[in-house]
XYZ file of C-alpha atoms in Angstrom:
285
model
C 5.634 13.956 -16.780
C 5.762 11.776 -19.929
C 2.814 9.876 -21.403
C 4.463 6.597 -20.387
C 4.771 7.792 -16.786
C 1.122 8.850 -16.849
C 0.137 5.417 -18.200
C 2.030 3.637 -15.404
C 0.459 6.019 -12.905
C -2.987 5.182 -14.299
C -2.319 1.442 -13.846
C -1.277 2.102 -10.247
C -4.450 4.151 -9.733
C -6.670 1.345 -11.046
C -4.834 -1.231 -8.940
C -5.236 0.744 -5.729
C -8.912 1.405 -6.482
C -9.682 -2.297 -6.827
C -7.593 -3.575 -3.905
C -9.868 -2.618 -0.979
C -12.941 -4.048 -2.712
C -11.166 -7.304 -3.531
C -10.072 -7.513 0.112
C -13.545 -6.641 1.433
C -14.955 -10.236 1.311
C -11.964 -11.509 3.290
C -12.440 -8.708 5.818
C -16.115 -9.604 6.291
C -15.938 -13.398 6.329
C -12.470 -14.352 7.590
C -10.176 -13.349 10.476
C -7.745 -10.491 9.637
C -4.800 -12.882 10.083
C -5.877 -14.678 6.899
C -5.452 -11.506 4.819
C -1.845 -11.078 5.947
C -1.206 -14.776 5.245
C -2.666 -14.849 1.745
C -0.958 -11.569 0.852
C 2.497 -12.866 1.806
C 1.863 -16.347 0.366
C 0.891 -15.063 -3.064
C 3.769 -12.583 -3.032
C 6.162 -15.485 -2.493
C 4.493 -17.422 -5.327
C 4.986 -14.394 -7.565
C 8.628 -14.089 -6.549
C 9.257 -17.764 -7.316
C 7.589 -17.520 -10.734
C 9.546 -14.392 -11.678
C 12.902 -15.559 -10.301
C 14.137 -16.689 -13.757
C 13.590 -13.117 -14.975
C 14.531 -11.020 -11.944
C 16.616 -13.414 -9.851
C 19.860 -11.954 -11.184
C 18.988 -8.737 -9.355
C 19.714 -10.694 -6.197
C 22.370 -13.270 -7.008
C 24.561 -10.905 -9.092
C 25.271 -9.017 -5.859
C 24.223 -11.632 -3.323
C 27.121 -11.083 -0.899
C 26.756 -7.297 -0.911
C 22.976 -7.478 -0.483
C 23.028 -10.161 2.196
C 25.539 -8.222 4.306
C 23.920 -4.827 3.763
C 22.402 -3.078 6.770
C 19.658 -1.863 4.429
C 18.383 -5.435 4.305
C 17.131 -4.864 7.842
C 14.796 -2.176 6.475
C 13.279 -4.804 4.174
C 12.786 -7.106 7.164
C 11.192 -4.225 9.070
C 8.846 -3.514 6.174
C 7.778 -7.174 6.061
C 6.937 -7.231 9.757
C 5.030 -3.959 9.447
C 3.202 -5.268 6.365
C 1.944 -8.177 8.454
C 0.607 -5.710 11.009
C -0.845 -3.113 8.639
C -2.771 -5.672 6.556
C -4.407 -7.005 9.711
C -5.311 -3.530 10.964
C -6.546 -2.336 7.573
C -8.815 -5.356 7.295
C -10.284 -4.650 10.732
C -11.060 -1.124 9.568
C -12.163 -2.250 6.090
C -14.819 -4.434 7.703
C -16.703 -1.344 8.875
C -15.269 1.566 6.857
C -13.681 0.938 3.463
C -13.143 4.682 3.049
C -11.048 4.864 6.218
C -8.975 1.868 5.129
C -7.647 3.925 2.202
C -7.919 7.608 3.201
C -5.302 7.242 5.945
C -2.759 7.156 3.103
C -2.933 10.912 2.570
C -1.621 11.556 6.068
C 1.003 8.829 5.690
C 2.131 10.220 2.353
C 2.501 13.739 3.725
C 4.430 12.571 6.766
C 6.687 10.267 4.731
C 7.373 12.928 2.077
C 8.264 15.517 4.699
C 10.768 13.178 6.324
C 12.234 12.037 2.989
C 12.717 15.618 1.794
C 13.993 17.058 5.067
C 16.446 14.272 5.905
C 16.957 11.987 2.898
C 17.153 14.351 -0.117
C 14.179 13.191 -2.139
C 14.195 16.588 -3.812
C 10.546 17.527 -4.374
C 9.851 21.103 -5.456
C 8.246 23.404 -2.882
C 4.832 23.498 -4.595
C 4.836 19.684 -4.813
C 5.598 19.408 -1.125
C 2.877 21.951 -0.306
C 0.289 19.979 -2.296
C 1.280 16.758 -0.549
C 1.110 18.443 2.848
C -2.305 19.787 1.863
C -3.400 16.191 1.276
C -2.135 15.373 4.758
C -4.241 18.154 6.262
C -7.233 16.873 4.283
C -6.594 13.429 5.744
C -6.642 14.872 9.262
C -9.952 16.599 8.507
C -11.315 13.226 7.402
C -10.687 11.903 10.900
C -13.067 14.492 12.355
C -15.531 15.153 9.514
C -15.376 12.051 7.317
C -16.281 8.403 7.773
C -13.300 7.857 10.102
C -15.311 9.577 12.855
C -17.586 6.513 12.915
C -14.721 4.239 13.976
C -14.688 2.934 17.515
C -12.014 4.088 19.955
C -10.012 0.948 19.149
C -10.584 1.548 15.448
C -9.212 5.081 15.716
C -6.124 3.774 17.503
C -5.648 1.259 14.674
C -6.162 4.097 12.198
C -3.358 6.084 13.864
C -1.032 3.079 13.810
C -1.513 2.435 10.101
C -0.789 6.120 9.406
C 2.615 5.745 11.063
C 3.277 2.433 9.308
C 2.345 3.909 5.925
C 4.791 6.784 6.452
C 7.479 4.283 7.452
C 6.988 2.430 4.152
C 7.750 5.612 2.189
C 10.983 6.004 4.116
C 12.112 2.353 3.978
C 11.401 2.154 0.231
C 13.214 5.435 -0.439
C 16.294 4.329 1.511
C 16.519 0.576 0.892
C 15.503 0.067 -2.739
C 18.367 2.133 -4.258
C 20.854 0.243 -2.079
C 19.754 -3.391 -2.426
C 17.382 -3.265 -5.410
C 13.619 -3.578 -5.623
C 13.539 -7.353 -6.168
C 15.662 -8.289 -3.108
C 13.693 -5.719 -1.101
C 10.392 -7.324 -2.100
C 11.782 -10.829 -1.582
C 13.038 -10.211 1.949
C 10.006 -8.179 3.054
C 7.623 -10.878 1.742
C 9.517 -13.645 3.530
C 9.558 -11.628 6.762
C 5.816 -11.075 6.449
C 5.190 -14.768 5.825
C 7.322 -15.796 8.821
C 5.378 -13.340 11.004
C 2.155 -15.033 9.811
C 3.498 -18.461 10.719
C 4.617 -17.314 14.174
C 1.286 -15.618 14.897
C -0.555 -18.786 13.881
C -3.081 -19.636 11.177
C -5.447 -22.603 10.991
C -5.077 -25.351 8.388
C -8.492 -24.461 6.960
C -7.550 -20.799 6.581
C -4.315 -21.830 4.896
C -6.288 -23.945 2.422
C -8.505 -20.933 1.752
C -5.439 -19.009 0.561
C -5.305 -21.191 -2.536
C -8.751 -22.772 -2.806
C -11.163 -19.922 -1.999
C -11.664 -18.066 -5.293
C -12.172 -14.579 -3.865
C -9.220 -14.938 -1.481
C -6.907 -16.365 -4.154
C -7.853 -13.679 -6.686
C -7.246 -10.920 -4.133
C -3.803 -12.358 -3.371
C -2.870 -12.710 -7.044
C -4.074 -9.200 -7.837
C -2.135 -7.750 -4.896
C 1.027 -9.534 -6.036
C 0.851 -8.281 -9.633
C 0.090 -4.718 -8.547
C 2.837 -4.754 -5.916
C 5.403 -5.758 -8.535
C 4.207 -2.845 -10.650
C 4.301 -0.325 -7.794
C 7.764 -1.231 -6.524
C 9.277 -1.484 -10.010
C 7.795 1.909 -10.882
C 9.185 3.426 -7.680
C 12.767 2.697 -8.661
C 12.685 2.781 -12.468
C 9.877 5.071 -13.620
C 8.582 7.540 -11.011
C 9.848 9.130 -7.771
C 8.571 7.357 -4.665
C 6.376 10.312 -3.683
C 4.769 10.402 -7.138
C 4.013 6.701 -6.929
C 2.415 7.458 -3.565
C 0.353 10.230 -5.200
C -1.074 7.888 -7.841
C -1.760 5.301 -5.149
C -3.639 7.827 -3.030
C -5.646 9.193 -5.973
C -7.610 5.966 -5.720
C -8.993 7.001 -2.344
C -11.601 9.498 -3.673
C -12.884 6.879 -6.124
C -13.065 4.270 -3.364
C -14.931 6.720 -1.161
C -17.584 7.459 -3.784
C -18.130 3.758 -4.470
C -18.275 3.093 -0.719
C -20.929 5.774 -0.284
C -23.056 4.273 -3.052
C -22.557 0.590 -2.229
C -21.884 0.464 1.525
C -23.700 3.689 2.545
C -20.601 5.135 4.230
C -21.471 8.741 5.146
C -23.430 10.753 2.612
C -22.458 10.948 -1.047
C -22.014 14.716 -0.588
C -19.548 14.195 2.267
C -17.545 11.623 0.337
C -17.577 13.758 -2.812
C -16.342 16.796 -0.891
C -13.267 14.966 0.371
C -12.772 13.316 -3.011
C -12.920 16.544 -5.016
C -10.593 18.370 -2.615
C -8.126 15.488 -2.835
C -8.216 15.566 -6.633
C -7.657 19.343 -6.690
C -4.503 18.858 -4.646
C -3.300 15.858 -6.660
C -3.793 17.167 -10.225
C -1.125 19.928 -9.977
C 1.388 17.285 -8.918
C 0.717 15.309 -12.090
C 0.364 17.996 -14.727
C 2.878 20.559 -13.431
């Protein structure tokens, strides 16, 4: 892995570490529907602002992209994004650690499917490390802070695991076919339409742009999402992007233990250190 790839991975790591804490105020003080709405709204703002730079990635092949069956995967991702943001915020309200640690199980499941059926081409030791992270994620359900979730919370936790794995697959299949910018454009629009259909109050919609913490969270998500998707197609394999994203989880867990008193620091450190031991070989080997 080159120094440039490591630098991009570090930016992804920082982004994913900050996201749950920037979303925490919205989870505590607003309905979860608002989080899905401000996420999609600011993504669309970002897409409009960057259209002069990236718009050609769509209109140069507009007919091919618009008629591609892979566009349906982008629509699917947008609808699932609407759902996963809502569910993550419900979990984030009580367990920030759980709102991020699910990703290890999702990553393992998505990588297995991509390598078995869609030729992602990870080496055996890489796949074993990723599967090890998945097993660690399952242990977290029984021994980590996820055990404090209510029955409904655990059902939501299971759903976001499946959605997270689906994202790995849709990104791996759709982005090479229609391009990352059209993929992000269509998925963001689908997410926004889902928000409109589900309903959001006028006051909540004003909060998207006028509430400082909400607006900053949306802007930060948009910038980091551009980075993550661009890196997935141009800089790093999808599974490696997922690895850098999930490396944030141990850091989030330690902060959550210190700030929000989630489990003991020893418990959070144990899961964090084990996760790092499984992630580091993927980066340096």
